[in-house]
């Protein structure tokens, strides 16, 4: 059966994670469409990262299903993928940008090597082409081209984060997971990164699921928002509507405490 463009990209039902007796998150339903940016917000410990790690196949759920529309249009149950399919998805069709760039980068491999590695995963073999594409991406994330042979070990925190973004976008993924992508950086550095992330997301027509405790980041990047508390979804809707006119008392509290900050 042919899939239409309005078929969802990712669907999760009843996603639940228990750590022993402790609830990581419970009964989360979620639907994401191509090109859509969903922000998952909530205080520390509300289950955001747990949810993101399950959705991105880095952690096994206790219960619930996730399905994803592959490039061939087939909707697949992600728990049923074989190892090769799963690896291909994670290396090419998906990106993952966490707060800690040292987890996503190879710190002693050159900047060009870090970016080029993902292209080689897609089958690129020509050295000159790979290098040119890497240079192009350094430009896009505002890293000086002369640094292409330097290892990220020698980079500042902001540069590492920008390189991680380049590495994860170079394969033109359809879906990128981000967990506090600007957390831990200086405010001025954050603002610049959020700014070009916005541009890249629009240019590349990426679908993004971004976890953040920062409502300003959610406001700038996302079209839809999901508010979590104690592992449960409290409220969900269009970002501007939820932030301007929150319905749940908890969301009202969250929004007003930001306004007072
Ligand atoms: P957030 O990303 O919103 O800060 P987390 O998903 O990290 O929240 O955590 C949700 C809940 O699950 C918290 O109560 C946290 O203490 C618990 N938790 C997270 N990871 C683990 C773990 N590896 N073992 C036990 N409990 C965990
Ligand atoms: Mg977290």
Short mmCIF file of C-alpha atoms and ligand atoms in Angstrom, two decimals:
data_model
loop_
_atom_site.label_atom_id
_atom_site.label_comp_id
_atom_site.label_asym_id
_atom_site.label_seq_id
_atom_site.Cartn_x
_atom_site.Cartn_y
_atom_site.Cartn_z
CA UNK A 1 0.00 0.00 0.00
CA UNK A 2 1.39 3.40 -0.95
CA UNK A 3 2.04 5.89 1.81
CA UNK A 4 0.89 9.42 1.39
CA UNK A 5 2.89 12.44 2.51
CA UNK A 6 0.56 12.97 5.41
CA UNK A 7 1.41 9.61 6.96
CA UNK A 8 3.29 10.16 10.21
CA UNK A 9 7.03 9.67 10.43
CA UNK A 10 7.14 8.33 13.97
CA UNK A 11 4.39 6.98 16.19
CA UNK A 12 4.73 5.87 19.80
CA UNK A 13 1.99 4.28 21.87
CA UNK A 14 1.92 3.66 25.59
CA UNK A 15 5.68 4.10 25.98
CA UNK A 16 6.68 3.23 29.50
CA UNK A 17 10.00 2.87 31.25
CA UNK A 18 10.48 1.57 34.77
CA UNK A 19 13.79 1.66 36.57
CA UNK A 20 13.05 -1.01 39.15
CA UNK A 21 10.07 0.42 41.00
CA UNK A 22 10.80 3.95 39.87
CA UNK A 23 8.88 5.36 36.92
CA UNK A 24 11.06 6.91 34.19
CA UNK A 25 8.05 7.74 32.07
CA UNK A 26 4.63 6.21 31.68
CA UNK A 27 2.09 5.72 28.92
CA UNK A 28 3.38 8.30 26.53
CA UNK A 29 1.69 8.56 23.12
CA UNK A 30 3.29 10.63 20.43
CA UNK A 31 2.93 11.27 16.71
CA UNK A 32 5.51 13.15 14.69
CA UNK A 33 5.18 14.21 11.06
CA UNK A 34 7.95 14.84 8.54
CA UNK A 35 9.49 18.29 8.93
CA UNK A 36 7.88 18.87 12.31
CA UNK A 37 9.77 20.09 15.38
CA UNK A 38 8.48 18.77 18.68
CA UNK A 39 9.84 20.08 21.97
CA UNK A 40 9.62 17.96 25.10
CA UNK A 41 9.81 20.24 28.12
CA UNK A 42 9.62 19.81 31.87
CA UNK A 43 11.69 20.13 34.98
CA UNK A 44 14.70 17.98 35.73
CA UNK A 45 13.62 14.40 36.46
CA UNK A 46 10.33 14.64 34.54
CA UNK A 47 11.30 11.84 32.15
CA UNK A 48 12.38 13.79 29.07
CA UNK A 49 15.68 12.03 28.47
CA UNK A 50 14.21 8.63 29.25
CA UNK A 51 11.56 9.20 26.60
CA UNK A 52 14.07 10.46 24.04
CA UNK A 53 16.40 7.54 24.61
CA UNK A 54 13.60 5.06 24.03
CA UNK A 55 12.42 6.86 20.90
CA UNK A 56 15.96 6.89 19.49
CA UNK A 57 16.52 3.19 20.29
CA UNK A 58 19.23 3.81 22.82
CA UNK A 59 17.18 2.35 25.60
CA UNK A 60 14.67 -0.48 25.60
CA UNK A 61 11.20 0.36 26.79
CA UNK A 62 9.49 -1.60 29.54
CA UNK A 63 6.26 -1.42 27.57
CA UNK A 64 4.79 0.25 24.52
CA UNK A 65 5.46 0.42 20.77
CA UNK A 66 7.35 2.71 18.43
CA UNK A 67 6.96 2.62 14.68
CA UNK A 68 8.80 4.63 12.06
CA UNK A 69 8.22 5.27 8.37
CA UNK A 70 11.36 4.10 6.59
CA UNK A 71 12.67 5.82 3.46
CA UNK A 72 10.88 3.25 1.31
CA UNK A 73 7.58 4.38 2.86
CA UNK A 74 7.04 1.25 4.97
CA UNK A 75 5.89 1.80 8.54
CA UNK A 76 8.03 -0.51 10.68
CA UNK A 77 7.84 -1.60 14.28
CA UNK A 78 11.26 -0.53 15.57
CA UNK A 79 11.58 -3.41 18.01
CA UNK A 80 11.49 -5.78 15.03
CA UNK A 81 14.38 -4.25 13.08
CA UNK A 82 17.43 -6.41 12.68
CA UNK A 83 20.80 -5.10 13.81
CA UNK A 84 21.89 -3.96 10.32
CA UNK A 85 18.65 -2.04 9.72
CA UNK A 86 18.88 -0.45 13.12
CA UNK A 87 22.47 0.62 12.62
CA UNK A 88 21.73 2.06 9.19
CA UNK A 89 18.85 4.06 10.62
CA UNK A 90 20.97 5.49 13.41
CA UNK A 91 23.93 6.29 11.18
CA UNK A 92 22.16 7.83 8.23
CA UNK A 93 18.45 8.51 8.55
CA UNK A 94 18.68 9.78 12.12
CA UNK A 95 20.89 12.19 13.99
CA UNK A 96 21.41 12.44 17.71
CA UNK A 97 22.76 15.56 19.39
CA UNK A 98 23.20 15.31 23.13
CA UNK A 99 24.35 17.92 25.61
CA UNK A 100 27.71 16.21 25.95
CA UNK A 101 29.58 16.50 22.65
CA UNK A 102 32.31 14.16 23.90
CA UNK A 103 29.78 11.30 23.69
CA UNK A 104 28.95 11.94 20.04
CA UNK A 105 32.36 12.98 18.70
CA UNK A 106 35.56 11.07 18.39
CA UNK A 107 37.73 13.47 20.32
CA UNK A 108 41.10 12.56 18.84
CA UNK A 109 39.91 12.25 15.22
CA UNK A 110 40.07 15.42 13.08
CA UNK A 111 37.00 17.58 12.61
CA UNK A 112 36.93 16.57 8.95
CA UNK A 113 37.24 12.91 9.92
CA UNK A 114 34.35 13.17 12.33
CA UNK A 115 32.07 14.60 9.67
CA UNK A 116 33.42 12.40 6.86
CA UNK A 117 32.87 9.23 8.83
CA UNK A 118 29.12 9.58 8.53
CA UNK A 119 29.39 10.11 4.77
CA UNK A 120 31.45 6.96 4.46
CA UNK A 121 28.65 5.18 6.29
CA UNK A 122 26.43 6.29 3.41
CA UNK A 123 28.87 4.82 0.90
CA UNK A 124 30.90 7.91 -0.03
CA UNK A 125 34.42 6.85 -1.03
CA UNK A 126 36.03 9.74 -2.91
CA UNK A 127 38.40 11.55 -0.53
CA UNK A 128 38.16 14.92 -2.27
CA UNK A 129 34.37 14.88 -2.24
CA UNK A 130 34.24 13.90 1.39
CA UNK A 131 36.67 16.67 2.32
CA UNK A 132 34.74 19.26 0.31
CA UNK A 133 31.48 18.27 1.91
CA UNK A 134 33.09 18.43 5.35
CA UNK A 135 34.46 21.93 4.57
CA UNK A 136 31.03 22.97 3.46
CA UNK A 137 29.58 21.81 6.75
CA UNK A 138 32.24 23.55 8.79
CA UNK A 139 31.14 26.76 7.07
CA UNK A 140 27.52 26.06 7.83
CA UNK A 141 28.17 25.60 11.53
CA UNK A 142 30.56 28.55 11.60
CA UNK A 143 33.78 26.69 12.29
CA UNK A 144 36.87 28.10 10.57
CA UNK A 145 37.78 25.88 7.58
CA UNK A 146 41.41 25.99 8.70
CA UNK A 147 40.46 23.84 11.66
CA UNK A 148 39.43 20.87 9.50
CA UNK A 149 42.50 18.84 10.46
CA UNK A 150 42.31 19.69 14.16
CA UNK A 151 40.78 17.28 16.63
CA UNK A 152 37.76 18.44 18.68
CA UNK A 153 39.86 17.87 21.78
CA UNK A 154 41.39 21.28 20.99
CA UNK A 155 37.99 22.96 20.43
CA UNK A 156 35.94 25.10 22.81
CA UNK A 157 32.65 23.74 24.14
CA UNK A 158 30.62 25.75 21.64
CA UNK A 159 32.75 24.59 18.70
CA UNK A 160 32.47 20.96 19.77
CA UNK A 161 28.71 21.28 19.91
CA UNK A 162 28.64 22.85 16.45
CA UNK A 163 30.86 20.08 15.07
CA UNK A 164 28.54 17.50 16.62
CA UNK A 165 25.64 19.16 14.84
CA UNK A 166 27.52 19.11 11.51
CA UNK A 167 28.40 15.45 11.99
CA UNK A 168 24.78 14.58 12.63
CA UNK A 169 23.30 16.60 9.79
CA UNK A 170 25.76 15.85 7.00
CA UNK A 171 23.87 12.71 5.97
CA UNK A 172 20.68 14.76 5.54
CA UNK A 173 18.80 12.74 8.13
CA UNK A 174 15.03 12.87 8.18
CA UNK A 175 14.84 12.88 11.96
CA UNK A 176 17.17 14.39 14.55
CA UNK A 177 16.92 13.81 18.28
CA UNK A 178 18.36 16.53 20.50
CA UNK A 179 18.77 16.38 24.26
CA UNK A 180 19.50 19.83 25.72
CA UNK A 181 21.70 20.63 22.68
CA UNK A 182 22.83 23.94 24.12
CA UNK A 183 22.85 22.97 27.79
CA UNK A 184 26.06 23.75 29.63
CA UNK A 185 27.14 26.50 27.21
CA UNK A 186 27.39 30.24 27.84
CA UNK A 187 24.20 32.12 27.09
CA UNK A 188 25.72 34.08 24.19
CA UNK A 189 27.11 30.87 22.66
CA UNK A 190 23.72 29.20 23.10
CA UNK A 191 21.90 31.97 21.31
CA UNK A 192 24.14 31.69 18.27
CA UNK A 193 23.72 27.92 18.10
CA UNK A 194 19.94 28.11 18.47
CA UNK A 195 19.92 30.69 15.72
CA UNK A 196 21.68 28.58 13.14
CA UNK A 197 19.88 25.40 14.26
CA UNK A 198 16.69 27.21 13.35
CA UNK A 199 18.04 27.96 9.89
CA UNK A 200 19.31 24.42 9.33
CA UNK A 201 16.08 22.80 10.46
CA UNK A 202 14.15 24.93 7.98
CA UNK A 203 16.67 24.54 5.11
CA UNK A 204 16.93 20.78 5.45
CA UNK A 205 13.26 20.27 6.30
CA UNK A 206 14.25 18.18 9.30
CA UNK A 207 11.92 16.54 11.74
CA UNK A 208 13.26 17.14 15.23
CA UNK A 209 12.43 15.95 18.70
CA UNK A 210 14.19 18.27 21.10
CA UNK A 211 14.35 17.85 24.86
CA UNK A 212 14.88 21.07 26.76
CA UNK A 213 14.11 22.53 30.15
CA UNK A 214 14.41 25.98 28.55
CA UNK A 215 11.06 27.27 27.33
CA UNK A 216 12.76 30.01 25.30
CA UNK A 217 14.58 27.35 23.29
CA UNK A 218 11.31 25.48 22.78
CA UNK A 219 9.65 28.69 21.66
CA UNK A 220 12.37 29.48 19.13
CA UNK A 221 12.70 26.04 17.60
CA UNK A 222 9.52 24.05 17.93
CA UNK A 223 6.12 23.99 16.33
CA UNK A 224 4.61 21.60 18.86
CA UNK A 225 5.33 21.12 22.52
CA UNK A 226 4.78 18.38 25.05
CA UNK A 227 4.95 19.21 28.75
CA UNK A 228 6.04 16.42 31.09
CA UNK A 229 5.96 16.04 34.82
CA UNK A 230 6.91 13.00 36.90
CA UNK A 231 7.03 10.82 33.81
CA UNK A 232 3.63 11.81 32.49
CA UNK A 233 2.51 14.07 29.68
CA UNK A 234 0.65 17.00 31.23
CA UNK A 235 -0.22 19.05 28.19
CA UNK A 236 0.51 19.04 24.48
CA UNK A 237 -0.30 21.38 21.61
CA UNK A 238 1.06 24.06 19.31
CA UNK A 239 4.03 25.73 21.00
CA UNK A 240 2.77 29.29 20.80
CA UNK A 241 -0.68 28.33 22.04
CA UNK A 242 0.59 26.28 24.95
CA UNK A 243 3.12 28.91 26.05
CA UNK A 244 0.78 31.90 25.58
CA UNK A 245 -2.32 30.24 26.96
CA UNK A 246 -1.40 27.17 29.01
CA UNK A 247 -4.36 25.10 30.18
CA UNK A 248 -2.86 22.77 32.75
CA UNK A 249 -2.14 24.46 36.10
CA UNK A 250 1.32 22.91 36.07
CA UNK A 251 2.12 24.42 32.67
CA UNK A 252 0.91 27.80 33.92
CA UNK A 253 3.32 27.51 36.81
CA UNK A 254 6.17 26.51 34.53
CA UNK A 255 5.53 29.41 32.15
CA UNK A 256 5.10 32.01 34.89
CA UNK A 257 8.23 30.95 36.73
CA UNK A 258 10.18 31.54 33.53
CA UNK A 259 8.59 34.95 33.11
CA UNK A 260 9.68 35.93 36.60
CA UNK A 261 13.22 34.78 36.02
P1 LIG B 1 14.85 14.41 32.69
O1 LIG B 1 15.61 14.11 31.44
O2 LIG B 1 13.54 15.05 32.45
O3 LIG B 1 15.66 15.19 33.68
P2 LIG B 1 15.09 11.57 33.24
O4 LIG B 1 14.46 10.90 32.09
O5 LIG B 1 16.56 11.63 33.26
O6 LIG B 1 14.47 13.03 33.40
O7 LIG B 1 14.62 10.87 34.59
C1 LIG B 1 13.25 10.53 34.84
C2 LIG B 1 13.17 9.75 36.15
O8 LIG B 1 13.82 8.49 36.00
C3 LIG B 1 13.86 10.44 37.33
O9 LIG B 1 13.11 10.16 38.48
C4 LIG B 1 15.20 9.79 37.37
O10 LIG B 1 15.73 9.82 38.67
C5 LIG B 1 14.90 8.38 36.93
N1 LIG B 1 16.04 7.76 36.24
C6 LIG B 1 16.60 8.19 35.08
N2 LIG B 1 17.60 7.37 34.70
C7 LIG B 1 17.68 6.41 35.66
C8 LIG B 1 18.51 5.26 35.84
N3 LIG B 1 19.47 4.94 34.96
N4 LIG B 1 18.28 4.49 36.94
C9 LIG B 1 17.32 4.79 37.82
N5 LIG B 1 16.50 5.85 37.71
C10 LIG B 1 16.66 6.65 36.63
MG1 LIG B 2 17.54 14.88 30.88
#
